[in-house]
XYZ file of C-alpha atoms in Angstrom:
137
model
C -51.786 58.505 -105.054
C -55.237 57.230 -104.896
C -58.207 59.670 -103.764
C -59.291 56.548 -102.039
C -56.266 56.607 -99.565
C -56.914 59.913 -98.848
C -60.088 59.962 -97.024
C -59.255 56.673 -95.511
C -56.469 59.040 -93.719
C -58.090 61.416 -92.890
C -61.144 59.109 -91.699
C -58.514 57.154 -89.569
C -57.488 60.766 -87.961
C -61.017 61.873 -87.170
C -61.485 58.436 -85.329
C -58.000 59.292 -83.362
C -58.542 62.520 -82.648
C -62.483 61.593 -81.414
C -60.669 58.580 -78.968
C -58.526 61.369 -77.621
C -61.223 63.700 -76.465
C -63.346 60.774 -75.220
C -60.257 59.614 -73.181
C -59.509 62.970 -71.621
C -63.542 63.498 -71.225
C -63.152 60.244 -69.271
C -60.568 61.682 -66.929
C -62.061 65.204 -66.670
C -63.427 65.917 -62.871
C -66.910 66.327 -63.884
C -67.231 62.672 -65.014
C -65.654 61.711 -61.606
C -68.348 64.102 -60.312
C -70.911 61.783 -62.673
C -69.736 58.649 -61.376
C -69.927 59.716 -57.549
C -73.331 61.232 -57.695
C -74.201 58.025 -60.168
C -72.938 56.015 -56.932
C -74.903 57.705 -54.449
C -78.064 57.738 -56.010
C -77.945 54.077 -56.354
C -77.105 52.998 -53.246
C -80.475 53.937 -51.307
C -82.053 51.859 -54.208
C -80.088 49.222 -53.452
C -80.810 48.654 -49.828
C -84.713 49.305 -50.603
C -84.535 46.761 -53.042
C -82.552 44.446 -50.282
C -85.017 45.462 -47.374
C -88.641 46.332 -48.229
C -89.659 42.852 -49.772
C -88.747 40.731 -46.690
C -90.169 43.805 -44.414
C -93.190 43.980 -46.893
C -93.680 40.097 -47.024
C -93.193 40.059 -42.590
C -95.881 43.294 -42.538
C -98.465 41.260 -44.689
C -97.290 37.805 -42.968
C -98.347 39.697 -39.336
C -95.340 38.990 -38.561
C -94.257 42.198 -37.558
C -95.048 43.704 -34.712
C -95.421 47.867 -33.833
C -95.442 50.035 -30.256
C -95.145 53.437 -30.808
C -91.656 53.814 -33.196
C -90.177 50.349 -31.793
C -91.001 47.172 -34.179
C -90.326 43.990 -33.404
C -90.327 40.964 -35.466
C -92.602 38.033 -34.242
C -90.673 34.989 -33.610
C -92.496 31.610 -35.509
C -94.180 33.462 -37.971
C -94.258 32.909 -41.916
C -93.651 35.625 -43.770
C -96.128 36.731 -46.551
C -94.542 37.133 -50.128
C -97.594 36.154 -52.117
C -99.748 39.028 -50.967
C -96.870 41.700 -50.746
C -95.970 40.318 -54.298
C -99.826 41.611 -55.090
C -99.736 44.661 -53.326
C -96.061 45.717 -54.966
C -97.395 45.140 -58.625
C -100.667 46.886 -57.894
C -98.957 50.030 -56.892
C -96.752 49.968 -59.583
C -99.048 49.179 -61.933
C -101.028 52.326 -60.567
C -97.560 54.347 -60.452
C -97.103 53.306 -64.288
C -100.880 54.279 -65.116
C -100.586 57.745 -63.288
C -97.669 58.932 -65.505
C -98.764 57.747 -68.846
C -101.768 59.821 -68.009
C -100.104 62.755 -66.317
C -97.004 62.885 -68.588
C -97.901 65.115 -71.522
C -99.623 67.515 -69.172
C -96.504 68.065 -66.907
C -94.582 68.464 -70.299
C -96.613 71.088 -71.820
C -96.681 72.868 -67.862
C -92.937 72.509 -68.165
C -92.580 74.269 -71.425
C -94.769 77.182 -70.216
C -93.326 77.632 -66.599
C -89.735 76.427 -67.082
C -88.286 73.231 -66.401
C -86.084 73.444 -63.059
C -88.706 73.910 -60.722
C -90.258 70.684 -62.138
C -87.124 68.913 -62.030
C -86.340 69.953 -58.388
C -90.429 69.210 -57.670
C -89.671 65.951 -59.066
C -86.790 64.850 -57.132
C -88.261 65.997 -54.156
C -91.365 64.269 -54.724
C -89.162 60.949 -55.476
C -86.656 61.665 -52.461
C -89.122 62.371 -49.940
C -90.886 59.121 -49.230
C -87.702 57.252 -48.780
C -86.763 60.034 -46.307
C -89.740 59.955 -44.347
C -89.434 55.734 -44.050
C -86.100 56.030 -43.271
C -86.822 58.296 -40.336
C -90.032 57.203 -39.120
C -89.431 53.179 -39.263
């Protein structure tokens, strides 16, 4: 028998036997766990993605108005997309410019302090806006 053949075999079992643990990884509860959390952090991203650019492009449009909690949308009016459009990329831009600069220092704090607390800071920090719209328009 060839030495060639050999490892071929046992190549071809490694490759089984890694398709079987990925396959019962894949129906393991934690990666139904995965999947559901996976879900539910999308879907508030979703709807802002759906909602805030025709809200944004009514706010800039004056479109919109405000007494005390209650808005109303102002019938006739043309909404506003090139301005939100500016306004969006500006903060983003700034949002992009604030953690190349702030990135290396929040690693090195995370290396000395621990990293949970920044991770739960973090998700806070990301979580809380969307919570305070959501409740307060």
């Amino acid at each position: 028998q060839d030495p060639d053949d050999s490892d071929e075999d046992e190549h071809d079992n490694d490759d089984h036997e890694n398709s079987r643990k990925t396959y019962a990884s894949l129906n393991s509860r934690n990666f139904y766990r995965l999947i559901l959390f996976q879900i539910l952090w999308i879907c508030p991203w979703i709807a802002i993605i759906i909602v805030l650019p025709s809200f944004g492009a009514h706010w800039f449009g004056g479109c919109i108005s405000q007494q005390q909690l209650r808005i109303t949308y102002v019938d006739g009016c043309e909404p506003d997309f090139v301005t939100y459009n500016f306004y969006l990329t500006l903060f983003i831009s700034i949002g992009g410019l604030i953690s190349f600069l702030f990135a290396s220092v929040m690693g090195r704090m995370s290396d000395s302090f621990g990293r949970k607390g920044f991770i739960i800071f973090s998700i806070l920090c990301l979580v809380l806006p969307k919570i305070i719209f959501l409740v307060f328009y």
